[in-house]
Every structure is written in structure tokens, then in C-alpha cells.
């Protein structure tokens, strides 16, 4: 086994370097993972461009919060049998002791924000070190390319759990990006009466049909079905999609917001909200239970993120890879780095 490990560090917005150093050593309660694949998402692009809220990033940083790999070393107090296991791991470094953590809401930990790839070294590297308690081990034959998308899958699993879909309901998904198409797969498994995807990109909306949606609409066509859906899952984070999602829900319906909105987004009409008696939930990250949900769905074959992957690059081509993310190219889906 090599004694050298490479990592891609974003020193400051717009500046990165690929360096070599000694293998990181896991401390007590930690494991070292040999990274198989790491996804690049818009949050990583925001880190690189300097557009992420300063409270949610710490430069210099090795990004990479969507990843999969194989445990190749364990620290003191960790079961040696984990060595060689394929795995993913939760990103939030929840304390496990505060009231929210004890209640199971680890994504709401009150100890302060701390996440792999943003405040701790992430997976744009040959190896990374994480607490063993955050691991979710996979089957021995798990597809590690696809497993790199289990982090966004866990976010969507959190949204599905919050929305509590039931068989026979009418469900809409707003947005046909990575989160939206993962949502379609998980929601289709619930056997809804209708599953509609709404996205302005005809190509992406049509792709949703292959993932289990029964209907795809562009936003202009969505006005015809306002007030129709029992559950609406918003995944786009566009300026108007939170308000649009509430208009799609029936009176007494449920809306779950997962998109990352920026200042200036259109607000939800409080008159409509109160008169329609909507239940609105938001999701940021994923608690441990949602990770378990996503991993179970992946292992059972209900969730298959592999078709979302369109590009793969080595670490040396990071600049080229990150430029694709958010470029608006309809041919670009999930972009992976393969150390």
C-alpha cells in the first residue's frame, strides 16, 4: 500500500492546489477511508467561487461531502472488522449529546455547524478520516460509483420522511436535478396515484419518466394543476419554487422544501398558507435515520443513482470538473471525481 496520499485543497475562493503528503492516520474512534468516488454539487461550486455563507465553510478546505470508499485503517477503539468494508458516512459531525441529537435530529445539533468537506477535510482526496460512529456500511458488492450519491439521497430521504407519502396520493416534485430525480425514485416506491415532475428543462423533466414519474410538465403547464397535490416536494431552490410548490398543494396538503434558496427568493404568500391550511417543512442535510433509509433503499435496489452520473474526472482535472457544475448544460448530470 502506498504511503502517499493526495488532496485537493481550495486555499481561498478561486484558488486550489493538488498536494501530496503522508497518509492521514485515524485517531481514537476514527477510520481512514480510501476514496472511490466523490460527487461535486452546487455547494462545492459555491465554496470554490466564494459564494457560500462564511458561517458554513472554513478555508483552506479539502471539499467533498458526497463520497464512497473502502475502510483501509482503523484507530484505537474501533472494530478491526471494519477494515475492507465498503462504506459511506454522514457529513454532519453532530455531538450526539445535545437535546436535538438525543431526540434523533442530528442535523439540528446545537453544538454548532461542523461538516465534512466544509469545515473538516473532505473526499476530494485519495483518503479521508472520519469518526467511525458516522459510517453506514454497504454490501460487499455495492457499486461505489453510485454510492457516492448516497449523501444527496439521504437529504431526499429526509424530505420523504418529512412528507410522509401514502399509497394512492397525488404527488408532485418541483425540479428535475439530482435531488429531484432521486426523489422520484423514492416516491415512486410508495405507489402514488399520480407522480408529476415539474422542470423548465424539457430534457430533464422527460428523464424523470424513466425514473418512475407518470407525468412531466414545464412550469407554464403547472398552472393547470395548482391545488391538486397531496404532497409537493420542492428540490430546485430557484427564486420562485418555494412559492410555486405551495400553490401546487391542495388545501390541507403538505409541502417539503429541500432546495437551497438565496436571498431575494420569492416569499410564500402567508394568506394562501393560512387559508389553505398547508403543512410546510424544510430540510437541510440529513439526520442519521434518513441516512439509514437511503442506504436501505440503495441496498434493496429501490434507489439506483448510477444513471444520474454523466461525467467522471481524476483529481488533476478538478478545475474542468467544477466548471461543469452549474453550467446550465442539460447534458450535465452528476459529476464525479475519481481519485
Coordinates of C-alpha atoms in Angstrom, one line a residue:
X1 CA 0.0 0.0 0.0
X2 CA 1.3 3.5 -0.9
X3 CA 2.4 5.8 1.9
X4 CA 1.5 8.9 0.0
X5 CA -2.0 10.5 -0.3
X6 CA -3.1 13.4 -2.5
X7 CA -5.7 16.0 -1.6
X8 CA -7.3 18.9 -3.5
X9 CA -7.3 22.0 -1.3
X10 CA -9.3 25.2 -2.0
X11 CA -7.0 27.7 -0.4
X12 CA -9.4 30.6 -0.9
X13 CA -12.2 31.3 -3.4
X14 CA -10.9 30.7 -6.9
X15 CA -7.6 29.2 -5.8
X16 CA -6.9 25.5 -5.5
X17 CA -3.9 23.1 -5.4
X18 CA -3.3 19.4 -5.6
X19 CA -0.7 18.3 -3.0
X20 CA 0.9 15.1 -1.8
X21 CA 1.6 14.1 1.8
X22 CA 1.8 11.2 4.2
X23 CA -1.2 9.0 4.7
X24 CA -3.6 10.5 7.3
X25 CA -3.7 8.4 10.4
X26 CA -7.0 7.7 12.1
X27 CA -7.2 8.7 15.8
X28 CA -9.2 7.0 18.5
X29 CA -12.7 6.3 17.4
X30 CA -11.8 7.1 13.7
X31 CA -11.3 5.2 10.5
X32 CA -9.4 6.0 7.3
X33 CA -11.2 5.5 4.1
X34 CA -9.7 5.1 0.6
X35 CA -12.0 7.2 -1.5
X36 CA -13.6 5.5 -4.5
X37 CA -15.6 8.4 -5.9
X38 CA -16.7 11.9 -4.8
X39 CA -19.5 13.9 -6.2
X40 CA -19.4 17.6 -7.0
X41 CA -22.5 19.6 -6.2
X42 CA -23.5 23.2 -6.3
X43 CA -22.4 23.6 -2.7
X44 CA -18.9 22.7 -3.7
X45 CA -19.1 25.2 -6.6
X46 CA -20.1 27.8 -4.1
X47 CA -17.1 27.0 -1.9
X48 CA -14.8 27.4 -4.9
X49 CA -16.4 30.6 -6.1
X50 CA -16.6 32.1 -2.6
X51 CA -20.4 32.3 -2.6
X52 CA -21.1 30.0 0.4
X53 CA -22.2 31.7 3.6
X54 CA -19.0 32.2 5.6
X55 CA -20.6 30.5 8.6
X56 CA -20.7 27.3 6.6
X57 CA -17.2 27.0 5.3
X58 CA -13.7 27.2 6.7
X59 CA -10.8 28.0 4.3
X60 CA -8.4 26.4 3.4
X61 CA -10.6 23.3 2.9
X62 CA -10.5 20.0 1.1
X63 CA -14.1 19.8 -0.3
X64 CA -16.0 16.7 -0.8
X65 CA -19.1 15.8 1.2
X66 CA -20.7 13.3 -1.3
X67 CA -18.4 10.2 -1.4
X68 CA -18.0 6.5 -1.1
X69 CA -15.0 4.3 -0.4
X70 CA -13.4 1.4 1.5
X71 CA -12.1 1.4 5.1
X72 CA -8.4 0.7 5.0
X73 CA -7.3 1.5 8.6
X74 CA -9.0 1.9 12.0
X75 CA -8.0 3.9 15.0
X76 CA -7.9 2.8 18.7
X77 CA -11.2 1.5 20.0
X78 CA -12.6 0.8 16.5
X79 CA -13.7 -2.7 15.5
X80 CA -10.9 -4.1 13.2
X81 CA -13.5 -6.0 11.2
X82 CA -14.5 -2.7 9.6
X83 CA -11.2 -2.8 7.6
X84 CA -12.0 -3.6 4.0
X85 CA -15.7 -2.7 4.3
X86 CA -17.3 -0.5 1.6
X87 CA -18.9 2.5 3.2
X88 CA -20.3 5.9 3.2
X89 CA -20.6 8.3 6.2
X90 CA -22.7 11.1 7.5
X91 CA -21.3 14.5 6.8
X92 CA -22.5 16.4 9.9
X93 CA -20.2 16.0 12.9
X94 CA -23.1 16.0 15.3
X95 CA -22.2 16.0 19.0
X96 CA -24.6 13.2 20.0
X97 CA -25.1 14.8 23.4
X98 CA -27.3 17.8 22.9
X99 CA -31.1 17.7 23.2
X100 CA -31.7 17.7 19.4
X101 CA -29.2 14.8 18.9
X102 CA -30.7 12.8 21.8
X103 CA -34.1 13.3 20.1
X104 CA -32.6 11.8 16.9
X105 CA -32.5 15.1 15.0
X106 CA -28.7 15.0 14.4
X107 CA -28.9 17.5 11.5
X108 CA -30.2 20.1 14.1
X109 CA -27.3 19.6 16.5
X110 CA -27.0 22.7 18.7
X111 CA -23.2 22.3 19.2
X112 CA -22.6 24.4 16.1
X113 CA -22.2 23.6 12.4
X114 CA -19.4 21.2 11.6
X115 CA -19.4 19.1 8.3
X116 CA -17.0 17.0 6.3
X117 CA -15.9 18.9 3.2
X118 CA -16.8 22.3 4.5
X119 CA -15.2 22.7 8.0
X120 CA -13.3 19.4 8.0
X121 CA -11.2 17.8 5.3
X122 CA -13.4 16.1 2.7
X123 CA -13.2 13.5 0.0
X124 CA -11.5 15.4 -2.9
X125 CA -8.5 13.3 -1.9
X126 CA -7.2 9.8 -2.0
X127 CA -8.1 9.3 1.6
X128 CA -10.1 10.9 4.4
X129 CA -10.5 10.3 8.1
X130 CA -14.0 10.3 9.7
X131 CA -15.4 9.2 13.0
X132 CA -16.4 5.5 12.9
X133 CA -19.8 6.3 14.5
X134 CA -20.8 8.1 11.3
X135 CA -20.3 5.2 9.0
X136 CA -23.0 3.4 7.1
X137 CA -21.5 0.2 5.7
X138 CA -22.6 -1.2 2.4
X139 CA -22.9 -4.6 0.8
X140 CA -19.6 -6.2 -0.3
X141 CA -20.6 -5.9 -3.9
X142 CA -22.0 -2.4 -3.7
X143 CA -21.5 -0.1 -6.7
X144 CA -19.2 2.6 -5.2
X145 CA -19.7 4.9 -8.1
X146 CA -23.4 5.0 -7.4
X147 CA -22.9 5.0 -3.7
X148 CA -21.2 8.4 -3.9
X149 CA -24.7 9.8 -4.4
X150 CA -26.0 8.5 -1.1
X151 CA -25.4 11.9 0.5
X152 CA -28.0 13.7 -1.6
X153 CA -30.1 10.5 -1.4
X154 CA -30.1 10.9 2.4
X155 CA -31.3 14.5 2.0
X156 CA -34.1 13.4 -0.2
X157 CA -34.8 10.5 2.2
X158 CA -35.2 13.2 5.0
X159 CA -37.7 15.0 2.7
X160 CA -39.7 11.9 2.0
X161 CA -39.8 11.0 5.7
X162 CA -41.0 14.6 6.5
X163 CA -43.6 14.5 3.8
X164 CA -45.0 11.1 4.9
X165 CA -46.3 10.0 1.5
X166 CA -49.0 7.3 1.4
X167 CA -50.0 4.9 -1.3
X168 CA -52.6 6.4 -3.7
X169 CA -51.7 10.0 -3.1
X170 CA -51.1 12.6 -5.7
X171 CA -47.5 13.8 -5.5
X172 CA -45.5 16.5 -7.4
X173 CA -41.8 17.0 -7.4
X174 CA -40.6 20.5 -8.4
X175 CA -37.2 20.3 -10.0
X176 CA -35.5 17.5 -12.0
X177 CA -31.9 17.9 -10.9
X178 CA -30.1 15.3 -8.9
X179 CA -32.3 15.8 -5.8
X180 CA -35.5 15.8 -7.9
X181 CA -34.7 12.6 -9.8
X182 CA -33.7 10.8 -6.6
X183 CA -36.9 12.0 -5.0
X184 CA -38.9 10.5 -8.0
X185 CA -37.3 7.1 -7.3
X186 CA -38.1 7.0 -3.6
X187 CA -41.6 8.4 -4.1
X188 CA -42.4 6.0 -6.9
X189 CA -41.8 3.2 -4.5
X190 CA -44.7 4.4 -2.4
X191 CA -47.1 3.7 -5.3
X192 CA -48.7 7.1 -5.6
X193 CA -51.8 7.6 -7.8
X194 CA -50.0 10.4 -9.6
X195 CA -46.4 11.4 -9.6
X196 CA -45.7 14.6 -11.6
X197 CA -42.3 16.3 -12.1
X198 CA -42.1 20.0 -13.0
X199 CA -38.9 21.5 -14.5
X200 CA -38.3 24.1 -17.2
X201 CA -35.7 21.9 -18.9
X202 CA -37.7 19.6 -21.1
X203 CA -34.8 17.1 -21.3
X204 CA -34.5 16.7 -17.5
X205 CA -38.3 16.6 -17.0
X206 CA -38.5 13.8 -19.6
X207 CA -35.7 11.9 -17.9
X208 CA -37.9 11.8 -14.8
X209 CA -40.3 9.5 -16.7
X210 CA -37.5 6.9 -16.8
X211 CA -37.1 7.2 -13.0
X212 CA -40.7 6.4 -12.3
X213 CA -42.7 9.6 -12.8
X214 CA -46.0 9.3 -14.6
X215 CA -46.0 12.9 -16.0
X216 CA -43.6 15.7 -16.7
X217 CA -44.6 19.3 -17.1
X218 CA -42.8 22.6 -17.7
X219 CA -43.7 25.5 -15.2
X220 CA -46.1 27.1 -17.7
X221 CA -48.1 23.8 -17.8
X222 CA -48.0 23.5 -14.0
X223 CA -50.5 26.4 -13.6
X224 CA -53.2 24.0 -14.8
X225 CA -52.7 21.7 -11.8
X226 CA -52.4 24.2 -9.0
X227 CA -54.2 23.0 -5.8
X228 CA -54.1 19.3 -7.0
X229 CA -51.4 17.5 -5.0
X230 CA -51.5 15.9 -1.5
X231 CA -47.7 16.3 -1.3
X232 CA -45.3 18.5 -3.1
X233 CA -41.5 18.0 -2.7
X234 CA -39.5 21.1 -3.9
X235 CA -35.9 20.4 -4.9
X236 CA -34.8 23.2 -7.2
X237 CA -34.0 26.1 -4.9
X238 CA -34.9 28.6 -7.7
X239 CA -36.2 32.1 -6.7
X240 CA -39.9 31.2 -7.2
X241 CA -40.1 27.5 -6.5
X242 CA -41.0 27.6 -2.8
X243 CA -44.0 29.8 -3.5
X244 CA -44.8 27.7 -6.6
X245 CA -44.7 24.5 -4.6
X246 CA -47.3 25.9 -2.1
X247 CA -49.6 26.8 -5.0
X248 CA -49.5 23.2 -6.3
X249 CA -50.6 21.7 -3.0
X250 CA -54.3 21.0 -2.3
X251 CA -56.0 22.6 0.7
X252 CA -54.6 20.8 3.8
X253 CA -51.7 19.4 1.8
X254 CA -48.1 19.1 2.6
X255 CA -45.0 20.8 1.2
X256 CA -41.4 19.9 1.8
X257 CA -38.7 22.4 0.7
X258 CA -35.2 20.9 0.1
X259 CA -33.7 23.5 -2.3
X260 CA -31.0 25.9 -1.1
X261 CA -32.5 29.3 -1.6
X262 CA -30.6 32.5 -2.0
X263 CA -31.5 36.0 -0.7
X264 CA -34.2 37.5 -3.0
X265 CA -36.2 34.3 -3.4
X266 CA -40.0 34.9 -3.6
X267 CA -41.7 34.5 -0.3
X268 CA -44.6 32.2 0.4
X269 CA -47.9 34.0 0.5
X270 CA -49.0 33.9 4.1
X271 CA -52.7 34.5 3.2
X272 CA -52.6 31.4 0.9
X273 CA -50.7 29.5 3.5
X274 CA -53.2 30.1 6.3
X275 CA -56.4 29.8 4.2
X276 CA -55.2 26.6 2.6
X277 CA -54.0 25.2 6.0
X278 CA -50.8 23.8 4.4
X279 CA -48.1 22.0 6.4
X280 CA -44.7 23.2 5.2
X281 CA -41.4 21.6 6.2
X282 CA -37.9 22.4 5.2
X283 CA -34.9 20.1 5.0
X284 CA -31.2 21.0 5.4
X285 CA -28.9 18.0 5.4
X286 CA -30.0 14.7 6.8
X287 CA -30.3 13.1 10.2
X288 CA -29.0 9.6 10.9
X289 CA -32.4 8.0 10.3
X290 CA -32.6 9.4 6.8
X291 CA -29.1 8.1 6.0
X292 CA -30.2 4.6 7.2
X293 CA -33.4 5.0 5.0
X294 CA -31.3 5.9 1.9
X295 CA -28.8 3.1 2.4
X296 CA -31.5 0.5 2.9
X297 CA -33.3 1.7 -0.3
X298 CA -30.0 1.6 -2.2
X299 CA -29.2 -1.9 -0.9
X300 CA -32.7 -3.2 -1.8
X301 CA -32.4 -1.8 -5.3
X302 CA -35.2 0.7 -4.9
X303 CA -32.8 3.6 -5.3
X304 CA -30.3 3.5 -8.2
X305 CA -28.4 6.8 -8.6
X306 CA -26.0 5.4 -11.2
X307 CA -27.9 6.7 -14.3
X308 CA -27.5 10.3 -12.9
X309 CA -23.7 10.2 -13.4
X310 CA -22.7 11.8 -16.7
X311 CA -19.0 12.8 -16.1
X312 CA -16.0 11.4 -14.2
X313 CA -12.7 13.1 -13.8
X314 CA -9.4 12.5 -11.9
X315 CA -8.3 14.9 -9.2
X316 CA -5.9 16.6 -11.6
X317 CA -8.9 17.8 -13.7
X318 CA -10.8 19.4 -10.8
X319 CA -11.0 22.8 -12.5
X320 CA -12.6 21.3 -15.6
X321 CA -15.0 19.2 -13.5
X322 CA -16.2 22.0 -11.2
X323 CA -16.7 24.3 -14.2
X324 CA -19.3 21.8 -15.5
X325 CA -21.4 22.0 -12.3
X326 CA -24.0 24.7 -12.5
X327 CA -23.0 25.5 -16.1
X328 CA -26.6 25.0 -17.3
X329 CA -25.7 22.4 -19.8
X330 CA -28.7 20.0 -19.9
X331 CA -26.3 17.1 -20.8
X332 CA -24.5 17.5 -17.5
X333 CA -25.9 15.4 -14.6
X334 CA -23.8 14.3 -11.6
X335 CA -20.1 15.0 -12.0
X336 CA -17.7 12.7 -10.1
X337 CA -14.1 12.9 -9.1
X338 CA -12.3 9.5 -9.1
X339 CA -9.1 9.7 -7.0

